[in-house]
């Protein structure tokens, strides 16, 4: 009985601390803003996109102000560890990243696929891509996968600081393809005039050890206040329909939920 009481007290303290932290404070969020439709700046320079809207909704319901700190994707974890930001925009909660930082509950899932010119015979296999230049975003799980399984078998894996530069080099013919999150490609690049001659090809690329079943907010290990705040806010916007409304705004009826009954540890 005493153990149960102590556990309840610890849980109450954790969530109480999260709520105390929420009282009008400003939280710094790492974001790269070069990843439409997830993160980008609108015509007036204001941060926007699916992840930004989801994060803003969580911040609103938890009564905190969120301030976006722009950096390259691969600099986000170092910035978190250096306490330059309070949490990181959603990214794959991989085993490798879990060794360094902690994660919130899962926010959404997106598959990884290969984007190539229309009509290209290339497929997302090392045999098909041998000798080809394939782009990945620096610091991403796509880079980790390609370097692990493709580069040792003769694929020229080229890392870029952001997705926009990858798209530019695809259009310019300097790349044979790119391994990227399929939703970002489909609802970003492929919807633009410059992406009209490109398509996603082959099955979803995944590996149980490298990829996560979903994307989550990154927090420092043992930062129970921020983790509880994010999880509580996420649960609330899912329960009241806000999460679904934002998802439909950007992606229509596409299912981006995480179906496996697993939570970030």
Coordinates of C-alpha atoms in Angstrom, one line a residue:
X1 CA 0.0 0.0 0.0
X2 CA 2.9 2.3 0.9
X3 CA 4.5 1.6 -2.5
X4 CA 1.3 2.5 -4.3
X5 CA 1.0 5.8 -2.3
X6 CA 4.6 6.7 -3.0
X7 CA 4.2 5.9 -6.8
X8 CA 1.1 8.1 -6.9
X9 CA 3.0 10.9 -5.1
X10 CA 5.8 10.7 -7.6
X11 CA 3.4 10.8 -10.6
X12 CA 1.6 13.7 -9.1
X13 CA 4.8 15.6 -8.5
X14 CA 5.9 14.9 -12.1
X15 CA 2.7 16.2 -13.7
X16 CA 2.5 19.0 -11.1
X17 CA 6.0 20.1 -12.1
X18 CA 5.0 20.0 -15.7
X19 CA 2.0 22.2 -15.1
X20 CA 4.0 24.6 -12.9
X21 CA 6.5 24.8 -15.7
X22 CA 3.6 25.6 -18.0
X23 CA 2.5 28.8 -16.3
X24 CA 3.3 31.4 -18.9
X25 CA 6.9 30.2 -19.6
X26 CA 8.5 30.3 -22.9
X27 CA 9.9 27.0 -24.2
X28 CA 12.5 26.9 -27.0
X29 CA 11.8 24.4 -29.8
X30 CA 14.5 23.2 -32.2
X31 CA 13.3 23.2 -35.9
X32 CA 15.1 23.4 -39.2
X33 CA 12.3 25.1 -41.2
X34 CA 13.5 23.6 -44.5
X35 CA 11.1 20.7 -44.5
X36 CA 7.7 21.5 -46.1
X37 CA 4.9 20.7 -45.4
X38 CA 6.1 19.7 -41.9
X39 CA 8.3 22.8 -41.1
X40 CA 8.8 25.9 -43.1
X41 CA 8.3 29.7 -43.1
X42 CA 5.3 31.3 -44.8
X43 CA 5.4 34.3 -47.1
X44 CA 5.6 36.6 -44.0
X45 CA 8.4 34.6 -42.4
X46 CA 6.3 33.0 -39.8
X47 CA 7.0 29.3 -38.8
X48 CA 4.3 27.1 -40.1
X49 CA 3.6 23.5 -41.3
X50 CA 2.1 20.3 -39.9
X51 CA 4.6 19.9 -37.1
X52 CA 4.6 23.6 -36.2
X53 CA 0.7 23.6 -36.0
X54 CA 0.7 20.4 -33.8
X55 CA 3.4 21.9 -31.5
X56 CA 1.6 25.2 -31.3
X57 CA -1.6 23.4 -30.3
X58 CA 0.1 21.5 -27.6
X59 CA 1.7 24.7 -26.3
X60 CA -1.7 26.4 -26.3
X61 CA -3.5 23.7 -24.4
X62 CA -0.6 23.5 -21.9
X63 CA -0.5 27.3 -21.6
X64 CA 3.1 27.8 -22.6
X65 CA 4.6 30.0 -25.3
X66 CA 6.8 28.1 -27.8
X67 CA 9.6 29.9 -29.5
X68 CA 11.3 28.3 -32.5
X69 CA 15.1 28.1 -32.7
X70 CA 16.1 27.4 -36.2
X71 CA 19.1 25.2 -36.9
X72 CA 20.1 22.4 -39.3
X73 CA 18.6 19.0 -38.6
X74 CA 21.8 17.4 -37.5
X75 CA 22.5 20.2 -35.0
X76 CA 19.2 19.7 -33.1
X77 CA 20.3 17.0 -30.7
X78 CA 23.6 18.8 -29.9
X79 CA 21.6 21.9 -29.2
X80 CA 19.2 20.0 -26.9
X81 CA 22.2 18.5 -25.0
X82 CA 23.8 21.9 -24.7
X83 CA 20.5 23.3 -23.3
X84 CA 20.2 25.8 -26.1
X85 CA 16.6 24.5 -26.6
X86 CA 14.1 22.8 -24.4
X87 CA 12.9 20.1 -26.8
X88 CA 13.2 19.0 -30.4
X89 CA 10.5 18.9 -33.1
X90 CA 9.3 15.4 -33.9
X91 CA 11.8 13.0 -35.4
X92 CA 12.2 9.2 -35.5
X93 CA 12.6 7.8 -32.0
X94 CA 15.3 5.3 -33.0
X95 CA 17.3 3.0 -30.8
X96 CA 20.5 5.0 -31.5
X97 CA 18.9 8.3 -30.6
X98 CA 17.4 6.8 -27.4
X99 CA 20.9 6.2 -26.2
X100 CA 21.5 9.9 -26.2
X101 CA 18.1 11.6 -25.5
X102 CA 14.6 10.7 -24.4
X103 CA 11.4 11.0 -26.4
X104 CA 7.7 11.9 -25.9
X105 CA 4.9 9.6 -26.9
X106 CA 4.6 9.1 -30.6
X107 CA 3.1 12.0 -32.6
X108 CA 2.8 10.4 -36.1
X109 CA 4.2 7.9 -38.5
X110 CA 5.6 8.4 -42.0
X111 CA 7.2 5.8 -44.3
X112 CA 10.6 6.3 -46.0
X113 CA 10.7 5.8 -49.8
X114 CA 13.0 6.4 -52.8
X115 CA 12.2 9.4 -55.0
X116 CA 13.4 9.2 -58.6
X117 CA 12.6 10.6 -62.1
X118 CA 9.5 9.3 -63.6
X119 CA 10.2 6.2 -65.7
X120 CA 13.4 5.4 -63.9
X121 CA 14.0 1.7 -63.4
X122 CA 15.8 2.3 -60.0
X123 CA 14.4 0.6 -56.9
X124 CA 15.4 1.0 -53.2
X125 CA 17.9 -1.9 -53.2
X126 CA 21.7 -1.8 -53.2
X127 CA 21.8 -3.9 -56.3
X128 CA 19.6 -1.5 -58.2
X129 CA 21.4 1.6 -56.9
X130 CA 25.0 0.5 -57.2
X131 CA 27.1 3.3 -58.7
X132 CA 24.2 5.8 -58.4
X133 CA 24.2 9.1 -56.5
X134 CA 21.5 8.9 -53.8
X135 CA 20.8 11.9 -51.5
X136 CA 19.9 11.8 -47.9
X137 CA 19.4 14.5 -45.3
X138 CA 22.3 14.9 -43.0
X139 CA 21.7 13.4 -39.5
X140 CA 18.5 11.7 -40.5
X141 CA 17.5 8.0 -40.1
X142 CA 17.6 7.8 -43.9
X143 CA 21.3 8.7 -43.9
X144 CA 21.9 6.1 -41.2
X145 CA 20.1 3.4 -43.2
X146 CA 21.8 4.3 -46.5
X147 CA 25.2 4.4 -44.9
X148 CA 24.6 1.0 -43.2
X149 CA 23.1 -1.0 -46.1
X150 CA 23.8 0.8 -49.3
X151 CA 27.1 2.6 -49.2
X152 CA 29.2 -0.6 -48.4
X153 CA 27.7 -2.1 -51.6
X154 CA 28.8 0.6 -53.9
X155 CA 26.0 3.2 -53.7
X156 CA 27.2 6.8 -53.6
X157 CA 25.3 8.2 -50.6
X158 CA 25.4 12.0 -50.6
X159 CA 24.4 13.9 -47.4
X160 CA 22.7 17.3 -47.6
X161 CA 22.0 19.8 -44.9
X162 CA 18.3 20.2 -45.9
X163 CA 15.7 18.7 -48.1
X164 CA 15.3 21.8 -50.3
X165 CA 18.9 21.5 -51.6
X166 CA 18.2 17.8 -52.3
X167 CA 15.2 18.7 -54.4
X168 CA 17.2 21.3 -56.3
X169 CA 20.0 18.9 -57.2
X170 CA 17.4 16.2 -58.2
X171 CA 15.9 18.7 -60.7
X172 CA 19.4 19.8 -61.9
X173 CA 20.2 16.2 -62.7
X174 CA 23.1 16.0 -60.2
X175 CA 21.4 13.1 -58.3
X176 CA 19.9 9.8 -59.4
X177 CA 17.5 9.7 -56.5
X178 CA 16.9 10.5 -52.9
X179 CA 15.8 8.5 -49.8
X180 CA 13.3 10.7 -48.0
X181 CA 10.2 10.7 -45.8
X182 CA 7.4 9.9 -48.3
X183 CA 4.8 12.3 -46.9
X184 CA 7.1 15.3 -47.2
X185 CA 8.0 14.4 -50.8
X186 CA 4.4 13.7 -51.8
X187 CA 2.8 16.7 -50.2
X188 CA 5.8 19.0 -50.8
X189 CA 8.1 18.5 -53.7
X190 CA 5.8 16.4 -55.9
X191 CA 3.1 19.0 -55.6
X192 CA 5.3 21.7 -57.0
X193 CA 6.0 22.4 -60.7
X194 CA 9.7 21.5 -60.3
X195 CA 8.6 18.0 -58.9
X196 CA 6.3 17.1 -61.8
X197 CA 8.8 14.8 -63.4
X198 CA 9.5 12.8 -60.3
X199 CA 7.8 10.0 -58.3
X200 CA 8.2 7.7 -55.4
X201 CA 9.2 4.1 -56.3
X202 CA 9.3 0.7 -54.7
X203 CA 8.2 -0.4 -51.2
X204 CA 8.7 1.4 -47.9
X205 CA 12.3 1.3 -46.8
X206 CA 12.7 0.2 -43.2
X207 CA 14.7 -1.7 -40.7
X208 CA 13.5 -2.5 -37.2
X209 CA 16.7 -1.4 -35.5
X210 CA 17.3 1.8 -37.4
X211 CA 13.8 3.1 -38.0
X212 CA 11.2 3.9 -35.4
X213 CA 7.5 3.1 -35.7
X214 CA 6.8 6.8 -35.2
X215 CA 8.2 10.3 -34.7
X216 CA 8.3 11.9 -31.3
X217 CA 9.5 15.1 -29.6
X218 CA 13.1 14.8 -28.4
X219 CA 13.8 15.8 -24.8
X220 CA 16.8 15.6 -22.5
X221 CA 17.1 12.4 -20.5
X222 CA 15.4 12.7 -17.1
X223 CA 13.7 15.9 -18.0
X224 CA 10.4 14.6 -16.6
X225 CA 8.7 18.1 -16.6
X226 CA 9.0 18.7 -20.4
X227 CA 8.2 15.1 -21.2
X228 CA 5.1 15.1 -19.1
X229 CA 4.0 18.4 -20.5
X230 CA 4.4 17.2 -24.1
X231 CA 2.6 13.9 -23.5
X232 CA -0.2 15.5 -21.6
X233 CA -0.7 18.2 -24.3
X234 CA -0.5 15.6 -27.1
X235 CA -3.1 13.4 -25.4
X236 CA -5.4 16.4 -25.0
X237 CA -5.3 17.5 -28.7
X238 CA -5.8 14.0 -29.8
X239 CA -8.8 13.5 -27.5
X240 CA -10.5 16.8 -28.6
X241 CA -10.0 16.3 -32.3
X242 CA -7.4 19.0 -32.8
X243 CA -4.6 16.6 -34.0
X244 CA -6.9 15.1 -36.6
X245 CA -8.1 18.5 -37.8
X246 CA -4.5 19.7 -38.3
X247 CA -3.6 16.4 -40.1
X248 CA -6.5 16.7 -42.5
X249 CA -5.5 20.4 -43.3
X250 CA -2.2 19.2 -44.6
X251 CA -2.7 15.6 -45.6
X252 CA -6.4 14.9 -46.1
X253 CA -7.6 11.4 -45.2
X254 CA -4.0 9.9 -45.2
X255 CA -3.6 7.7 -42.1
X256 CA -0.5 8.9 -40.2
X257 CA -1.3 7.5 -36.8
X258 CA 0.9 5.0 -35.0
X259 CA -1.0 1.8 -34.8
X260 CA 1.3 -0.4 -32.7
X261 CA 0.5 -0.1 -29.0
X262 CA 3.9 1.2 -28.0
X263 CA 5.0 4.4 -26.3
X264 CA 8.3 6.1 -26.0
X265 CA 10.1 5.0 -22.9

